[in-house]
Coordinates of C-alpha atoms in Angstrom, one line a residue:
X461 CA -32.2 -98.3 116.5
X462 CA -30.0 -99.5 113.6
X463 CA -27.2 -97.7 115.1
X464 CA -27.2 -98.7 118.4
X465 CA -27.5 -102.5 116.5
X466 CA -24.3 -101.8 114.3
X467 CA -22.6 -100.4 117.2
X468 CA -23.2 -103.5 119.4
X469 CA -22.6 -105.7 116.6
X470 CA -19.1 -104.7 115.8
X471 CA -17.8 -104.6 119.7
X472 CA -18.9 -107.9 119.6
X473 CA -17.9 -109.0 116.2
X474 CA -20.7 -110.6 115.0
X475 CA -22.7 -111.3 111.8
X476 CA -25.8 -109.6 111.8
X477 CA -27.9 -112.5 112.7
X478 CA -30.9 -111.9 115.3
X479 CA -31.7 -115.3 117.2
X480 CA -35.4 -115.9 118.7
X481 CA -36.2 -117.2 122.0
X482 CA -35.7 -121.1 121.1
X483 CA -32.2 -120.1 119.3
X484 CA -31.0 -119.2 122.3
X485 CA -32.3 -121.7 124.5
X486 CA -31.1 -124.2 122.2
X487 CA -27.6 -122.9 122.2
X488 CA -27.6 -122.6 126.3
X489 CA -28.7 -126.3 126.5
X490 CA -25.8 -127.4 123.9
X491 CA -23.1 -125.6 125.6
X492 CA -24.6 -127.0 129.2
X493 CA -24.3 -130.5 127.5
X494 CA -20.8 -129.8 126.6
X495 CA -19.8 -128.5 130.0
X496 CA -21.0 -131.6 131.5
X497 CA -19.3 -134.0 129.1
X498 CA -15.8 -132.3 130.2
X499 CA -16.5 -132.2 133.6
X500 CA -17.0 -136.0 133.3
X501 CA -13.7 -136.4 131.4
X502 CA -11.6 -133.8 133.6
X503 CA -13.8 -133.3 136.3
X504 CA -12.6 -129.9 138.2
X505 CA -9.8 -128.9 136.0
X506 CA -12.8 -129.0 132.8
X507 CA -13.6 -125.3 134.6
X508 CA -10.4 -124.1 134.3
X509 CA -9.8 -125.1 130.3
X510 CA -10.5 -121.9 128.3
X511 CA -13.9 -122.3 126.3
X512 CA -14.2 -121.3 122.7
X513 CA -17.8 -120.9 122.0
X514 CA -19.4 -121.2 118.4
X515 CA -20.9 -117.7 119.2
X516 CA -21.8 -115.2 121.8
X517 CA -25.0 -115.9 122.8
X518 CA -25.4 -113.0 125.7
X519 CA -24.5 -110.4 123.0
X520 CA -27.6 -111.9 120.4
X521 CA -29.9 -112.5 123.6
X522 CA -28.9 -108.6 124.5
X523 CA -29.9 -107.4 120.8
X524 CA -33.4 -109.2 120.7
X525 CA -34.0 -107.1 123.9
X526 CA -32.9 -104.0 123.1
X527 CA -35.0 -104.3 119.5
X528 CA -38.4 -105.6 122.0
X529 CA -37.4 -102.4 124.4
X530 CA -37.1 -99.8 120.6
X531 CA -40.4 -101.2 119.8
X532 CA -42.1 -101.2 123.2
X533 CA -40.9 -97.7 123.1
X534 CA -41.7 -96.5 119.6
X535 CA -45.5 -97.9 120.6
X536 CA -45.5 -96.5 124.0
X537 CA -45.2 -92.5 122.3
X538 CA -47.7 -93.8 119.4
X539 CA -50.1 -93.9 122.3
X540 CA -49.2 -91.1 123.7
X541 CA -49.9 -89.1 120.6
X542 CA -53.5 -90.4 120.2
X543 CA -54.4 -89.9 123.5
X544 CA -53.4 -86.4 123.5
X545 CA -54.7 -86.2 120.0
X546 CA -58.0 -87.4 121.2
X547 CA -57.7 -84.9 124.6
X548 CA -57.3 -81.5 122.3
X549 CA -60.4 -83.0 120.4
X550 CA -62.6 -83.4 123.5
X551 CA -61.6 -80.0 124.6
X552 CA -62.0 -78.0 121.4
X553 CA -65.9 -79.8 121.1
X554 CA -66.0 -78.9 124.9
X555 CA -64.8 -75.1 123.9
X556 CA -67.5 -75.0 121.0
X557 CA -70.3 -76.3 123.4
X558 CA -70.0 -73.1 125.5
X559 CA -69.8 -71.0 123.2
X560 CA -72.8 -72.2 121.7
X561 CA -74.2 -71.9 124.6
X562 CA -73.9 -68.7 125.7
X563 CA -74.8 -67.7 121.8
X564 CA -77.8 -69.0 123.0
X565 CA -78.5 -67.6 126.3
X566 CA -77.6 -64.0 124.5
X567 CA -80.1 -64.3 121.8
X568 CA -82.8 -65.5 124.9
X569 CA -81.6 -62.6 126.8
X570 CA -82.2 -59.4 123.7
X571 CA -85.5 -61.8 122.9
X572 CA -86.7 -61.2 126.3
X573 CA -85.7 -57.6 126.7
X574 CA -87.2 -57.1 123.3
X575 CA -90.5 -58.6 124.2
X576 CA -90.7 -56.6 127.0
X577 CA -90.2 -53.3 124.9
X578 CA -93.1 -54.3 122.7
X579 CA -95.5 -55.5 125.7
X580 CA -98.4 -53.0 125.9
X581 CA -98.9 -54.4 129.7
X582 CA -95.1 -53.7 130.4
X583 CA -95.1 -50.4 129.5
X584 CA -98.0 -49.3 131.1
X585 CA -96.7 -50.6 134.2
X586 CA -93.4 -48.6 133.9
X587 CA -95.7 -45.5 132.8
X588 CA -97.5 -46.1 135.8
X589 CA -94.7 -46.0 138.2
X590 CA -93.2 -43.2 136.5
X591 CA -96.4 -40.8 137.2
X592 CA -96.3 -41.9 140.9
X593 CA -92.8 -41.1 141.3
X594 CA -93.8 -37.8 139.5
X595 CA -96.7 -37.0 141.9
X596 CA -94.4 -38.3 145.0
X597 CA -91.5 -35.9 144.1
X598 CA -93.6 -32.9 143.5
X599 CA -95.3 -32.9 146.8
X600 CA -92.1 -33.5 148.9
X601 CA -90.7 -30.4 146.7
X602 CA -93.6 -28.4 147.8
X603 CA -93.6 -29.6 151.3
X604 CA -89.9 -28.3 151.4
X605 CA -91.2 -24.8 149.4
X606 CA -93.6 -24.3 152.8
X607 CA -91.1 -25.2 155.6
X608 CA -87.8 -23.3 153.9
X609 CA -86.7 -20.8 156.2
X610 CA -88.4 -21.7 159.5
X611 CA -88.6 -24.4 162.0
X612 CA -90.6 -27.1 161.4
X613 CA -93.0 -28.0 164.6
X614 CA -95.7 -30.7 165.6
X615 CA -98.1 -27.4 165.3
X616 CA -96.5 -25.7 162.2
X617 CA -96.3 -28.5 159.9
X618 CA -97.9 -28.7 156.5
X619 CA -100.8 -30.9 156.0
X620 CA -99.6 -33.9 154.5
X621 CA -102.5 -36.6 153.5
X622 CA -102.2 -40.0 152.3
X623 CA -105.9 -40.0 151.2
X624 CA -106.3 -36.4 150.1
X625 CA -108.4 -35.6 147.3
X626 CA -105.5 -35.0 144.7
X627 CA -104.1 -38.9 145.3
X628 CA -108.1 -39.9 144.8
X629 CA -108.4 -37.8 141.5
X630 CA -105.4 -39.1 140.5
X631 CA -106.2 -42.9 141.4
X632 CA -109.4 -42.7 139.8
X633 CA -107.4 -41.2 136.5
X634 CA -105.3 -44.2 137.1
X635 CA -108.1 -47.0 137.2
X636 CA -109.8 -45.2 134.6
X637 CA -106.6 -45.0 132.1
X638 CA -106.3 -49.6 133.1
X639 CA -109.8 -49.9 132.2
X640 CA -109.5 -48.3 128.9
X641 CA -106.6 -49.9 128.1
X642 CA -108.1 -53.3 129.0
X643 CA -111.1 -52.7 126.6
X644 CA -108.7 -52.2 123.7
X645 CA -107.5 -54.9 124.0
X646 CA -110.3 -56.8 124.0
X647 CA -111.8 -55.2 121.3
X648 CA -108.4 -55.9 119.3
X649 CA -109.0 -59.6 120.2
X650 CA -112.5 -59.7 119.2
X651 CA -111.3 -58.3 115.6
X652 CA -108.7 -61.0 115.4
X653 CA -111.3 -63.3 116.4
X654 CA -113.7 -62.0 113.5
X655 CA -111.1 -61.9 110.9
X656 CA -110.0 -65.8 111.7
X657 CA -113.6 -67.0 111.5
X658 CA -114.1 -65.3 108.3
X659 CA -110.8 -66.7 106.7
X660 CA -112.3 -70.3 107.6
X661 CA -115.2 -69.5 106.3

């Protein structure tokens, strides 16, 4: 800004004096005055006399703006800074947030599959379903074993039971294998139980 000052300063060949608001109005109204006294004395030729002023009022009036516009300016890209400042803040806590959350859903996630892998219940379950796939895959091997070779026919066909004896045997083995299990566990709790009282005691 001090250049563009010097530079307008020296086409206009002034001191380096910056005039206010009422400076300048108070020059306009002194030179109106004087305008009006010689069109009283001279009346139209008073235009045509050349007028020497005391100084160049448009060239101060034109350096008070151009300092207001340098400073509007100069606050205008202060503002600018701190609001992107504060956007790269909000998005960095924003950027932190998620990863702490999905931290957080992770460590849920291998808690969970790592409950599982220790539930009794779970496994049993899986056990369960394992043997049945067993049984089911055996007996549709077997029933391929009978029919290899030949045509398969309404009268031909291998017996093939839902309810035969083996699926009852191995129900019951089933049913028996839950209840066992369930009376561990309730002995287990019954201990725990014991123990607890005890402590109190």
């Amino acid at each position: 800004m001090e250049e563009r000052v010097a530079r307008i300063l020296g086409h206009a060949s002034l001191q380096p004096t910056i005039f206010s608001d009422e400076d300048v109005a108070a020059q306009i109204r002194q030179e109106m005055e004087k305008k009006k006294k010689r069109a009283v004395e001279y009346g139209v030729f008073a235009y045509a006399q050349p007028v020497q002023p005391t100084q160049n009022i448009n060239k101060g009036f034109l350096l008070n703006t151009i300092k207001g516009v340098d400073s509007h300016n100069r606050r205008q890209e202060i503002d600018a800074c701190y609001r992107q400042r504060e956007l790269d803040r909000k998005l960095e806590q924003d950027r932190r947030r998620n990863r702490s959350i999905e931290r957080h859903r992770k460590r849920s996630r291998s808690r969970e599959r790592e409950s599982k892998r220790h539930d009794p219940t779970h496994s049993t379950s899986m056990n369960e379903r394992e043997f049945w796939a067993a049984r089911k895959a055996e007996k549709t091997q077997l029933i391929r074993e009978q029919v290899a070779g030949r045509e398969c026919t309404i009268e031909n066909a291998p017996a093939y039971e839902s309810s035969s004896e083996d699926d009852y045997s191995d129900s019951h083995a089933a049913k028996k294998a839950k209840a066992e299990m369930k009376s561990k566990k309730k002995s287990k709790k019954s201990k725990k139980k014991h123990k607890k009282h005890k402590s109190d005691n």
